[in-house]
Amino acid sequence: MHRSTPSLCRILFSLCLLIALLGGKAAYADENRELQAVFDIFTLADSDNAEALKQLEQLYSTQNAETSTKVRLTTLRALYHLNAELSNINVAKGYLAAMRKLALEAGDKDALLMADVILAFHQHLATKPEQALVQLNQLLANLHTDVSADARFRLYGALGYINYALGHHETSLRFYLDVLRLTDQLPFRREQNRIFILECLAQLYIAMKDPEKTLAIVHEALALTPYSRAPKNYASLLNNEGIALKMLGREDQALDAHQRALKIARDSRLTEVEINCLLYITTYYLKHHQYKQAETTARQALQRSEQFEEIAYIRTSKASIGFALLGQGKITQGVDLVNEVIRIATEAGEKSDVEELLSQFAAVYEHVGMYKEALASVRKQQEINAELFRSDRSKAVAAIQEQFEAEQKKKQIALLERDNALKDAALQNQQLRQRVTMLILIVIVVAGVFIFALYRRVRQTNQKLRTANSQLEFHAVRDPLTGLYNRRSFVEMMKSRQDHVKLDRRAVDIDSPDCLVLLDIDHFKQINDTLGHAAGDVVLIEVAKRLRAVVRDSDMVLRWGGEEFLVFSPKSQHAQVVALVERVLYAIGEKKIHAGGCDIQVTVSAGFIALPFSGVSESQLNWEKVLQIADMALYLGKVHGRNRAYGVSELLVAPDLALPILEQDLAAAIDADMVSLTEVEGPPRFGQTMFDKHTKKEQNELLAL
C-alpha cells in the first residue's frame, strides 16, 4: 500500500505548535515558582519584617517586562504592605500607585479592585472613615461577576474593619464571618489569613463588650497552627487577650499581657503593634491614677505614632498625655492638649471618639476635684450620645437610651450637690427638689434596667444562634480529630467538579490532570493494640499535621476514614506528583513520633493515580473507579514491604482491552503489561520496630486477598 509523505508546510506547522505548547507550560511553571517565591518572603515577614523587605526588594529588582504581570502585581502589593508596616508610608504609597497603574494597563480587574480597597483605607487613615465606607460600598455594588476569592477576601475584610471602626458592629460581624469562610478558598497563606480574621473578630467582640467570647477567639487562634506564634500575630493576640482580661476585672494579668506584647513588638520592629501596646499600658496607668508613668508611656506612643504617620494614633497619644498632665495638676497644658484632640475628632465627624474623650475628661476632672468642669464634660458627652442614639438605634431599643440618660442625670445631680455644697450650703429648697427628682429617676432607671435586660437576652440568644450555625457549617466538612476535610466534603467537591467537566470539556487538561494519592498508616492496628487508642489518636493527628506541611496550598488533604488519608492535587504533572509522594513518605516516616510514652517510626503505604487517567474520559472511568485503582496500588505497597508508594502511570494498551481487567485486578493488569507502574520508596527504617514481628503474617494475609 502506498503511503504519502507529509508536506514541508505540515511539518513546520507541527513543529511550531509543539514549541508553543512547550513554551506555554514552561511559562506557567515559571509563574507559579515566582509567585511562590513572593509568598515565601511574605511568610518570612510574619517574624522579620525588615529582612523580608530586603529580600523582596532584591527580588523586585530582578523583574522586568518579561516577568508575568501577575507576579509583578503580587510583588508590588507585598512591597506596599511591608513598607506600610515598617512606617515607610511614602514609599508604600509609591508602590501602591505603581500597582494600580500596572493593573489598569493589564486590565486585571482583581488587582485593580485590591488597589482601590487599599486607597479607600487611606481615607480612613486620613480621619475620613465615612468617606472610606462610601467608597468601599461602591466597590461592593460594582463587583464584577468573576471576582477571585482573594480579591473578595480583601474587600470584605476592609468593609468589616471600617464598619467596626464606625461602631456598626452587627454589619462588621457579618462581613468578618463571610471573610472567615473565604479563607479556605485562598490560593496562598490560608492559615495566616484565618488567624488575621480571628484577630479582627476578637477586636470586634471587645467592642461589643463580650470578653468571654474574645478570650475564646484568641485561644482558638493561638491553637490553630504554629503561624500564630509568629511575632506579628502573637503580639496582636496578646493585646486582645489583655483587653478582655481588663474587661473581666483581671487588670494585673491584662497589664502583663500588654507588656509581653510590647517586648515582642520591639524585638521584631513591629511599629504599629508597639504603638497599640504603649496605648493600652497608658490606659492602665491612667485608670490607676499613676499619671507620671502614664505620661511617659503616652509620650513614647506619640513619638512612634509620628514616625508611623498614623493620625488616629497621634490623636490618641496626645489625648493620653493631656489626661496624664491633668492628673498631675498641670491643668492648662492638659486641657489645651485634650481640647485640641476633641476639636480634630469633632471636625472629622468621629462622634464615638469624642464621646469617649469627654467621658475620660469628666473622670479626671472629678478625680482632681474640679466638679463644675466634670459636670460640663458629662453634659457634652450626653448631647453627643443622644445624637449617636438617634442615628444608630431604632425605636425598639429606645428604652436603653432612657436608662443611660437616667444614669447620666444621676451623675449630674451628684456633681451639682458637691459643687453647691462648696458654694452655698443653705440651698435647702433646691436640695429638696433634687431629692424628689432623684426618686423619679430611680423609677426610670429600674424600668430601663428591666427593658435593657430583656433586649440584651434576646440579642445574646440571636448571637449564640448565629455562632452555632457558623460552627455547624465548619464541622460539617471537617474531621473533628485532625481538623482535615472529611469524606463528605470531598464527595461534594467531586460532584461539583463533575458538573463543571460536563459543562466545559475544555476544562480537562490532559498534560496536567488532577491527581489522587491514597495513604494508609502501616501497622496502625498494632499501634492501637500495643500502645492504646490514645496513642493512635496522637499518631493520626501528627500524620495529618505533617501532610498539611508538605502539600501545596492548592492541594486538598482529608481524612478518608480510620487510618486512611487522601490528598487531592489539582493540575499536577506526573513528575510533580512523584515528588509530592516522596515528600509525603519522608515527612511522615523520617522523624519519629512520640506516642504512648515512646518514640516510634510511623510509615505509610500509598497508591496514586491521575484523574482523568491516561486520557480516558471521566464518563468512562470516573473518580470513584480511579480511586479504587489507587486503593489496589496502595495494597501492592503493603504486600511489597510497606513504606512505599505505587503510582499507576499510564495505559500501555487500548482502554477497551485494559479497563475491564484493571478495574477488578491491578496485579493482573500489570502482569499482562497493560499498565505501567511507578514505585516511590520511603525513608530508611531506623531498625527493627515492635511491629515488625507481625509483618510476615500480614503479608501472607494480603497476598491471600
XYZ file of C-alpha atoms in Angstrom:
705
model
C 0.000 0.000 0.000
C 1.377 3.405 -0.986
C 1.914 5.810 1.974
C 2.100 9.564 1.149
C 4.961 11.722 2.524
C 3.928 14.730 4.744
C 4.431 18.110 3.079
C 7.089 20.577 4.331
C 4.373 23.069 5.435
C 2.657 20.466 7.612
C 5.986 19.549 9.259
C 6.794 23.204 10.004
C 3.296 23.799 11.397
C 3.594 20.789 13.737
C 6.991 21.922 14.985
C 5.697 25.450 15.685
C 2.705 24.073 17.580
C 4.925 21.791 19.679
C 7.290 24.679 20.535
C 4.332 26.895 21.525
C 2.886 24.208 23.792
C 6.208 23.559 25.496
C 6.799 27.295 25.900
C 3.327 27.739 27.442
C 3.974 25.021 30.000
C 7.360 26.478 30.886
C 5.870 29.960 31.316
C 3.108 28.598 33.561
C 5.635 26.714 35.710
C 7.887 29.802 35.936
C 4.953 31.969 37.040
C 3.930 29.546 39.793
C 7.525 29.278 41.001
C 7.946 33.071 41.057
C 4.619 33.571 42.862
C 5.621 31.001 45.465
C 8.894 32.893 45.989
C 6.968 36.111 46.721
C 4.671 34.387 49.215
C 7.599 32.620 50.899
C 9.152 36.045 51.535
C 5.804 37.378 52.764
C 5.654 34.470 55.227
C 9.123 35.470 56.477
C 7.613 38.896 57.285
C 5.493 37.239 59.986
C 8.692 37.014 62.036
C 11.129 39.524 60.489
C 9.676 42.449 58.502
C 12.999 44.135 57.770
C 14.700 41.013 56.371
C 11.596 40.137 54.346
C 11.512 43.650 52.831
C 15.197 43.419 51.945
C 14.671 40.090 50.127
C 11.522 41.332 48.404
C 13.228 44.482 47.085
C 16.075 42.293 45.777
C 13.538 40.040 44.018
C 11.719 43.062 42.555
C 14.982 44.453 41.161
C 15.383 41.278 39.055
C 11.923 41.576 37.461
C 11.428 43.181 34.071
C 8.883 43.471 31.263
C 9.244 39.753 30.535
C 8.137 38.849 34.081
C 4.454 37.876 34.128
C 2.007 40.635 35.077
C 0.522 38.515 37.862
C 3.940 38.091 39.505
C 4.749 41.818 39.241
C 1.347 42.827 40.671
C 1.699 40.391 43.584
C 5.226 41.678 44.305
C 4.081 45.319 44.284
C 1.206 44.517 46.656
C 3.596 42.753 49.051
C 6.044 45.689 48.877
C 3.233 48.083 49.770
C 2.179 46.080 52.844
C 5.709 45.530 54.192
C 6.694 49.201 53.786
C 3.440 50.333 55.431
C 4.070 48.053 58.420
C 7.607 49.453 58.747
C 6.270 53.064 58.694
C 7.712 53.773 55.222
C 4.415 55.436 54.278
C 5.541 57.480 51.278
C 7.460 54.538 49.831
C 4.399 52.313 50.373
C 2.163 54.799 48.522
C 4.607 54.797 45.603
C 4.376 51.017 45.264
C 0.578 51.212 45.514
C 0.448 53.763 42.684
C 2.690 51.515 40.556
C 0.444 48.516 41.299
C -2.715 50.405 40.289
C -1.089 51.720 37.079
C 0.054 48.226 36.053
C -3.383 46.752 36.864
C -5.059 49.350 34.618
C -2.605 48.701 31.771
C -3.047 44.926 32.047
C -6.838 45.068 32.533
C -6.543 42.983 35.700
C -9.857 43.643 37.491
C -8.919 41.751 40.653
C -5.633 43.619 41.152
C -7.353 46.945 40.410
C -10.052 46.129 42.984
C -7.450 45.334 45.664
C -5.577 48.593 44.908
C -8.827 50.574 45.204
C -9.607 48.862 48.524
C -6.230 49.991 49.869
C -6.812 53.543 48.554
C -10.139 53.655 50.383
C -8.265 52.680 53.528
C -6.040 55.721 53.052
C -9.200 57.784 53.516
C -9.669 56.094 56.889
C -6.067 56.833 57.823
C -6.761 60.475 56.937
C -9.592 60.557 59.540
C -12.371 60.169 56.957
C -13.876 56.754 57.768
C -17.346 57.685 56.494
C -15.909 58.562 53.085
C -13.895 55.337 53.071
C -17.095 53.379 53.785
C -18.869 55.092 50.868
C -16.022 54.156 48.510
C -15.909 50.539 49.719
C -19.691 50.169 49.366
C -19.398 51.482 45.795
C -16.746 48.851 45.063
C -19.071 46.204 46.533
C -22.023 47.387 44.432
C -19.919 47.330 41.232
C -18.222 43.992 41.951
C -17.531 42.072 38.726
C -19.087 38.630 38.449
C -15.863 36.608 38.125
C -14.087 38.232 41.084
C -11.479 35.962 42.684
C -11.692 34.685 46.271
C -8.512 36.654 47.093
C -9.984 39.998 45.900
C -13.320 39.323 47.597
C -11.427 38.457 50.797
C -9.659 41.858 50.772
C -12.873 43.827 50.074
C -14.994 42.046 52.710
C -12.180 42.363 55.266
C -11.925 46.116 54.624
C -15.694 46.532 54.952
C -15.625 44.577 58.210
C -12.902 46.808 59.630
C -14.415 50.162 58.533
C -17.834 49.197 59.915
C -16.133 48.133 63.153
C -14.308 51.477 63.352
C -17.597 53.335 62.837
C -19.412 51.313 65.512
C -21.595 49.311 63.081
C -20.855 46.102 64.950
C -23.501 43.761 63.524
C -22.606 44.724 59.943
C -18.915 44.259 60.759
C -19.592 40.799 62.230
C -21.476 39.725 59.105
C -18.572 40.704 56.836
C -15.956 39.102 59.117
C -17.835 35.775 59.180
C -18.091 35.872 55.365
C -14.334 36.521 55.180
C -13.657 33.620 57.559
C -15.480 31.271 55.174
C -13.421 32.587 52.246
C -10.065 31.633 53.816
C -10.385 28.022 52.615
C -10.640 29.279 49.008
C -7.479 31.410 49.049
C -4.618 30.261 46.797
C -1.892 31.122 49.333
C -1.412 31.781 53.099
C -4.768 30.336 54.148
C -3.890 29.678 57.774
C -2.128 33.048 58.256
C -5.164 34.871 56.864
C -7.506 32.827 59.049
C -5.530 33.894 62.130
C -5.700 37.520 60.967
C -9.515 37.399 60.680
C -9.784 35.732 64.099
C -7.775 38.686 65.480
C -10.271 41.071 63.862
C -13.173 39.114 65.363
C -11.551 39.309 68.792
C -11.321 43.102 68.467
C -14.959 43.242 67.384
C -16.129 41.186 70.378
C -14.171 43.566 72.593
C -16.113 46.473 71.102
C -19.328 44.505 71.669
C -18.413 44.131 75.363
C -18.105 40.343 75.232
C -14.757 39.462 76.923
C -15.561 35.747 77.280
C -16.093 35.404 73.522
C -12.948 37.447 72.913
C -10.826 35.062 75.004
C -12.353 32.049 73.231
C -11.492 33.518 69.806
C -7.940 34.407 70.922
C -7.337 30.883 72.240
C -8.752 29.397 69.012
C -6.280 31.477 67.002
C -3.337 30.583 69.262
C -4.123 26.870 68.989
C -4.699 26.893 65.232
C -1.172 26.481 63.829
C 2.437 27.415 64.579
C 1.873 30.541 62.464
C 0.018 32.054 65.447
C 3.362 32.167 67.285
C 4.865 34.423 64.625
C 5.750 37.706 66.377
C 3.241 39.840 64.477
C 0.322 37.514 65.183
C 1.378 36.609 68.716
C 1.759 40.235 69.861
C -1.658 41.240 68.463
C -3.344 38.247 70.066
C -1.709 39.042 73.420
C -3.061 42.601 73.204
C -6.575 41.322 72.552
C -6.221 38.914 75.457
C -5.112 41.793 77.689
C -8.151 43.905 76.787
C -10.530 41.020 77.515
C -8.840 40.330 80.864
C -9.173 44.001 81.785
C -12.911 43.890 80.969
C -13.201 40.905 83.318
C -11.505 42.860 86.121
C -8.232 40.896 85.940
C -6.194 44.044 85.340
C -2.785 42.881 86.581
C -2.950 39.911 84.207
C -4.022 42.310 81.442
C -1.013 44.572 82.075
C 1.304 41.549 81.956
C -0.174 40.504 78.567
C 0.348 44.013 77.113
C 3.914 44.204 78.430
C 4.776 40.830 76.880
C 3.263 42.002 73.599
C 5.314 45.225 73.793
C 8.578 43.281 74.169
C 7.738 41.110 71.135
C 6.794 44.182 69.078
C 10.031 45.994 69.913
C 12.225 42.938 69.335
C 10.579 42.392 65.924
C 10.341 46.106 64.984
C 6.540 45.987 64.635
C 5.827 49.705 64.907
C 2.035 49.660 64.819
C 1.773 46.834 67.330
C 4.250 48.654 69.598
C 2.076 51.803 69.498
C -1.019 49.814 70.464
C 0.823 48.185 73.376
C 2.007 51.539 74.688
C -1.506 52.988 74.498
C -3.022 50.002 76.340
C -0.386 50.295 79.092
C -1.031 54.057 79.283
C -4.753 53.374 79.806
C -3.894 51.065 82.713
C -1.755 53.746 84.385
C -4.439 56.415 83.883
C -7.117 54.227 85.429
C -4.930 53.553 88.475
C -4.008 57.263 88.769
C -0.335 56.572 88.057
C -0.122 59.742 85.992
C 3.649 60.091 85.756
C 4.039 56.592 84.313
C 1.068 57.278 82.024
C 2.740 60.420 80.649
C 5.978 58.530 79.983
C 4.350 55.695 78.011
C 1.994 58.096 76.174
C 4.936 60.228 75.001
C 6.675 57.078 73.750
C 3.499 56.205 71.843
C 3.339 59.734 70.373
C 6.941 59.545 69.173
C 6.370 56.206 67.437
C 2.998 57.381 66.011
C 4.596 60.451 64.423
C 7.195 58.172 62.811
C 4.391 55.886 61.637
C 2.406 58.884 60.295
C -0.897 57.480 61.597
C -3.204 60.360 62.571
C -5.517 58.256 64.753
C -2.614 57.031 66.900
C -1.155 60.543 67.144
C -4.513 61.847 68.320
C -4.967 59.106 70.933
C -1.401 59.600 72.229
C -1.897 63.349 72.604
C -5.167 62.857 74.471
C -3.497 60.398 76.846
C -0.671 62.870 77.527
C -3.284 65.549 78.233
C -5.111 63.342 80.760
C -1.796 62.442 82.432
C -0.897 66.138 82.738
C -4.324 66.900 84.202
C -3.842 64.146 86.773
C -0.505 65.706 87.798
C -2.150 69.100 88.335
C -0.838 70.654 85.100
C -4.326 71.844 84.261
C -3.737 74.386 81.482
C -1.376 72.159 79.487
C -3.599 69.113 79.874
C -6.861 70.908 78.987
C -5.351 72.551 75.889
C -3.981 69.246 74.591
C -7.207 67.278 75.129
C -9.374 70.061 73.683
C -7.213 70.086 70.541
C -7.805 66.358 70.087
C -11.564 66.760 70.694
C -11.705 69.547 68.102
C -9.955 67.404 65.455
C -12.203 64.392 66.170
C -15.313 66.602 66.037
C -14.302 68.069 62.658
C -13.712 64.528 61.354
C -17.226 63.518 62.465
C -15.973 60.761 64.775
C -18.610 61.201 67.457
C -17.899 57.919 69.229
C -14.288 59.005 69.844
C -15.435 62.446 71.057
C -17.872 60.836 73.492
C -15.123 58.570 74.887
C -12.739 61.522 75.281
C -15.380 63.544 77.152
C -16.049 60.583 79.441
C -12.335 60.365 80.336
C -12.226 64.176 80.684
C -15.041 64.079 83.247
C -13.395 61.224 85.203
C -10.049 63.068 85.501
C -11.772 66.372 86.387
C -13.702 64.608 89.131
C -10.528 62.947 90.450
C -8.766 66.313 90.857
C -11.863 67.923 92.448
C -12.943 70.147 89.514
C -16.624 69.227 89.754
C -18.021 72.082 87.671
C -15.763 71.163 84.731
C -16.609 67.486 85.209
C -20.313 68.363 85.020
C -19.797 70.336 81.803
C -17.967 67.382 80.224
C -20.759 64.982 81.225
C -23.355 67.270 79.638
C -21.416 67.475 76.371
C -20.994 63.709 76.436
C -24.747 63.306 76.945
C -25.515 65.536 73.953
C -23.229 63.568 71.652
C -24.558 60.281 72.950
C -28.096 61.449 72.165
C -27.035 62.217 68.572
C -25.478 58.782 68.231
C -28.618 57.241 69.636
C -30.860 58.939 67.090
C -28.655 57.932 64.163
C -27.686 54.382 65.137
C -30.591 52.929 67.122
C -34.147 52.038 66.225
C -37.290 52.699 68.236
C -37.165 49.155 69.573
C -34.192 49.996 71.829
C -35.289 53.480 72.917
C -35.726 52.267 76.480
C -31.975 51.537 76.692
C -31.226 55.154 75.904
C -33.626 56.288 78.635
C -31.694 54.169 81.126
C -28.394 55.691 80.022
C -29.787 59.225 80.275
C -31.106 58.491 83.761
C -27.674 57.324 84.870
C -26.097 60.450 83.407
C -28.640 62.639 85.244
C -27.749 60.869 88.490
C -24.114 61.791 87.889
C -25.146 65.375 87.160
C -27.107 65.580 90.419
C -24.215 64.161 92.431
C -21.781 66.604 90.853
C -24.197 69.521 91.375
C -24.608 68.582 95.034
C -20.856 68.658 95.565
C -20.466 71.947 93.698
C -23.368 73.586 95.515
C -22.090 72.327 98.884
C -18.826 74.189 98.261
C -20.659 77.421 97.304
C -23.868 77.584 99.299
C -24.848 75.030 101.930
C -28.068 76.950 102.636
C -29.955 75.998 99.457
C -32.194 73.504 101.258
C -35.218 74.039 98.996
C -33.157 73.222 95.933
C -31.800 70.103 97.624
C -35.362 69.009 98.391
C -36.309 69.335 94.704
C -33.231 67.350 93.801
C -34.230 64.525 96.137
C -37.682 64.371 94.545
C -36.098 64.332 91.083
C -33.777 61.539 92.162
C -36.717 59.393 93.269
C -38.334 59.858 89.860
C -35.057 58.963 88.130
C -34.705 55.809 90.205
C -38.090 54.649 88.926
C -36.933 55.392 85.360
C -33.658 53.518 85.944
C -35.450 50.424 87.286
C -37.745 50.377 84.271
C -34.805 50.956 81.953
C -32.757 48.155 83.506
C -35.638 45.724 83.066
C -36.103 46.618 79.400
C -32.352 46.547 78.792
C -32.072 43.065 80.349
C -34.818 41.760 78.051
C -33.198 43.305 74.986
C -29.731 42.006 75.906
C -31.055 38.489 76.447
C -32.728 38.418 73.018
C -29.607 39.801 71.392
C -27.330 37.262 73.093
C -29.648 34.416 72.094
C -29.580 35.533 68.461
C -25.818 35.867 68.559
C -25.399 32.371 70.024
C -27.657 31.002 67.288
C -25.589 32.679 64.557
C -22.371 31.426 66.132
C -23.742 27.886 66.462
C -24.792 27.898 62.808
C -21.306 29.036 61.763
C -19.702 26.275 63.867
C -22.060 23.635 62.459
C -21.191 24.781 58.952
C -17.472 24.393 59.768
C -17.704 20.963 61.419
C -19.921 19.590 58.641
C -16.893 19.466 56.337
C -14.088 18.802 58.854
C -12.842 15.747 60.693
C -13.151 16.509 64.434
C -9.895 14.751 65.431
C -7.397 16.001 62.821
C -9.108 19.173 61.559
C -8.703 17.914 57.961
C -11.518 17.887 55.427
C -13.737 14.809 55.721
C -15.034 12.350 53.141
C -18.340 14.194 52.812
C -16.661 17.470 51.786
C -14.601 15.650 49.135
C -17.616 13.851 47.681
C -19.497 17.170 47.419
C -16.490 18.785 45.739
C -16.191 15.943 43.222
C -19.906 16.256 42.371
C -19.478 19.925 41.523
C -16.276 19.091 39.644
C -18.081 16.508 37.514
C -20.795 19.032 36.686
C -18.112 21.519 35.629
C -16.358 18.945 33.444
C -19.664 18.059 31.748
C -20.458 21.707 31.026
C -16.974 22.681 29.837
C -14.994 19.903 28.145
C -12.075 22.320 27.676
C -11.539 22.334 31.454
C -9.766 18.943 31.251
C -6.006 19.383 30.850
C -4.560 16.035 29.738
C -0.944 17.123 30.344
C -1.680 18.482 33.818
C -4.517 16.356 35.208
C -5.648 16.211 38.793
C -4.136 13.526 40.989
C -5.417 11.322 43.832
C -2.966 9.997 46.468
C -4.458 7.452 48.894
C -2.375 6.731 52.019
C -2.694 4.177 54.806
C -0.654 4.155 58.036
C 1.432 0.978 58.321
C 0.807 -1.281 61.345
C -1.802 1.102 62.732
C -3.820 -1.727 64.327
C -0.693 -2.865 66.189
C -0.125 0.721 67.395
C -3.651 0.798 68.824
C -3.432 -2.712 70.296
C 0.038 -2.228 71.812
C 0.088 1.424 72.878
C -3.619 2.156 73.214
C -6.178 4.157 71.243
C -4.991 7.435 72.769
C -1.570 6.819 71.223
C -3.301 6.002 67.936
C -5.069 9.351 68.040
C -1.723 11.103 68.633
C -0.311 9.355 65.546
C -3.326 10.355 63.412
C -3.065 14.000 64.485
C 0.707 14.150 63.840
C 0.406 12.464 60.422
C -2.300 14.984 59.472
C -0.055 17.858 60.577
C 2.900 16.559 58.538
C 0.681 16.084 55.490
C -0.546 19.686 55.652
C 3.031 20.926 55.950
C 4.309 19.356 52.696
C 1.443 19.757 50.227
C 0.774 22.842 48.126
C -1.731 25.486 49.212
C -3.927 24.458 46.285
C -3.942 20.773 47.367
C -6.772 19.328 49.469
C -5.903 16.972 52.363
C -8.621 14.921 54.019
C -9.088 12.034 56.378
C -10.678 9.339 54.253
C -11.546 7.083 57.192
C -9.817 5.243 60.029
C -6.070 5.425 59.351
C -6.546 6.314 55.652
C -5.826 9.780 54.248
C -6.404 11.238 50.794
C -4.554 14.048 49.003
C -6.279 15.674 46.027
C -3.648 17.556 43.997
C -5.182 19.537 41.095
C -3.331 20.376 37.879
C -0.254 18.233 38.609
C 2.104 16.676 36.107
C 3.355 13.161 36.763
C 6.834 14.298 37.836
C 5.327 16.785 40.300
C 3.120 14.074 41.809
C 6.056 11.676 42.195
C 7.983 14.431 44.002
C 4.927 15.163 46.177
C 4.528 11.493 47.129
C 8.230 11.222 48.009
C 7.956 14.346 50.221
C 4.927 12.840 51.950
C 6.635 9.489 52.624
C 9.723 11.203 54.070
C 7.804 13.850 56.022
C 5.830 11.131 57.824
C 8.434 8.406 58.173
C 11.771 10.194 58.527
C 11.143 11.604 62.001
C 9.802 9.508 64.897
C 6.512 10.281 66.610
C 6.229 10.328 70.395
C 3.093 8.382 71.317
C 2.122 6.134 74.211
C 5.270 7.057 76.146
C 7.742 6.001 73.466
C 9.207 7.201 70.159
C 8.120 5.130 67.163
C 8.816 5.328 63.453
C 5.488 5.605 61.652
C 5.430 4.961 57.915
C 2.694 4.909 55.301
C 1.927 2.988 52.162
C 0.293 4.821 49.282
C -1.235 4.485 45.866
C -1.542 7.346 43.407
C -3.132 7.905 40.021
C -4.123 10.770 37.708
C -7.691 11.961 37.085
C -8.595 11.695 34.224
C -6.378 8.632 33.891
C -4.220 8.187 30.792
C -6.546 10.255 28.592
C -9.594 8.084 29.376
C -12.804 10.135 29.650
C -14.211 10.528 33.174
C -17.576 9.399 31.873
C -15.895 6.058 31.186
C -13.583 5.975 34.240
C -14.909 8.308 36.937
C -13.150 9.409 40.127
C -14.600 6.574 42.202
C -13.198 3.934 39.865
C -9.866 5.769 39.693
C -9.728 5.880 43.492
C -10.446 2.122 43.585
C -7.388 1.558 41.352
C -5.292 3.769 43.670
C -6.511 1.610 46.572
C -5.285 -1.533 44.802
C -1.919 0.207 44.184
C -1.756 1.013 47.908
C -2.199 -2.651 48.802
C 0.582 -3.582 46.376
C 2.756 -1.326 48.541
C 1.592 -3.222 51.644
C 2.438 -6.553 50.026
C 5.914 -5.446 48.947
C 7.099 -4.366 52.374
C 5.207 -1.168 53.194
C 6.822 2.293 53.491
C 6.432 2.806 49.768
C 4.012 4.051 47.150
C 2.955 2.724 43.766
C 1.583 5.011 41.095
C -0.426 3.722 38.158
C 1.192 5.812 35.417
C -0.482 5.097 32.084
C -2.195 2.509 29.920
C 0.044 0.540 27.566
C -2.831 -0.909 25.546
C -6.200 0.324 24.326
C -8.640 1.298 27.111
C -11.293 -1.148 25.904
C -8.839 -4.018 26.488
C -7.325 -2.815 29.735
C -10.179 -1.305 31.759
C -12.278 -4.459 32.361
C -9.225 -6.118 33.962
C -7.705 -3.001 35.557
C -10.898 -2.112 37.437
C -11.016 -5.580 39.028
C -7.385 -6.734 39.427
C -4.456 -4.299 39.171
C -1.895 -7.069 39.676
C -3.324 -8.993 36.708
C -3.223 -5.884 34.535
C 0.419 -5.334 35.481
C 1.346 -8.971 34.734
C -0.325 -8.604 31.336
C 1.731 -5.462 30.575
C -1.425 -3.387 30.259
C -0.300 -0.556 32.561
C 2.967 0.982 33.700
C 3.758 1.394 37.376
C 5.913 3.958 39.229
C 7.443 2.991 42.566
C 8.448 5.541 45.232
C 10.276 4.269 48.318
C 10.013 5.842 51.754
C 12.855 6.738 54.129
C 15.189 4.089 55.535
C 13.955 2.319 58.652
C 15.736 3.092 61.924
C 15.912 -0.592 62.762
C 13.520 -3.324 63.832
C 10.356 -1.970 65.440
C 7.959 -3.575 67.882
C 5.623 -4.219 64.985
C 7.997 -5.983 62.558
C 7.091 -9.370 64.031
C 3.654 -9.023 62.519
C 4.923 -8.194 59.041
C 5.283 -11.691 57.557
C 1.867 -12.847 58.760
C 0.183 -9.722 57.408
C 1.965 -10.050 54.067
C 0.610 -13.577 53.714
C -2.894 -12.303 54.527
C -2.589 -9.537 51.938
C -1.282 -11.967 49.318
C -4.227 -14.222 50.038
C -6.575 -11.298 49.184
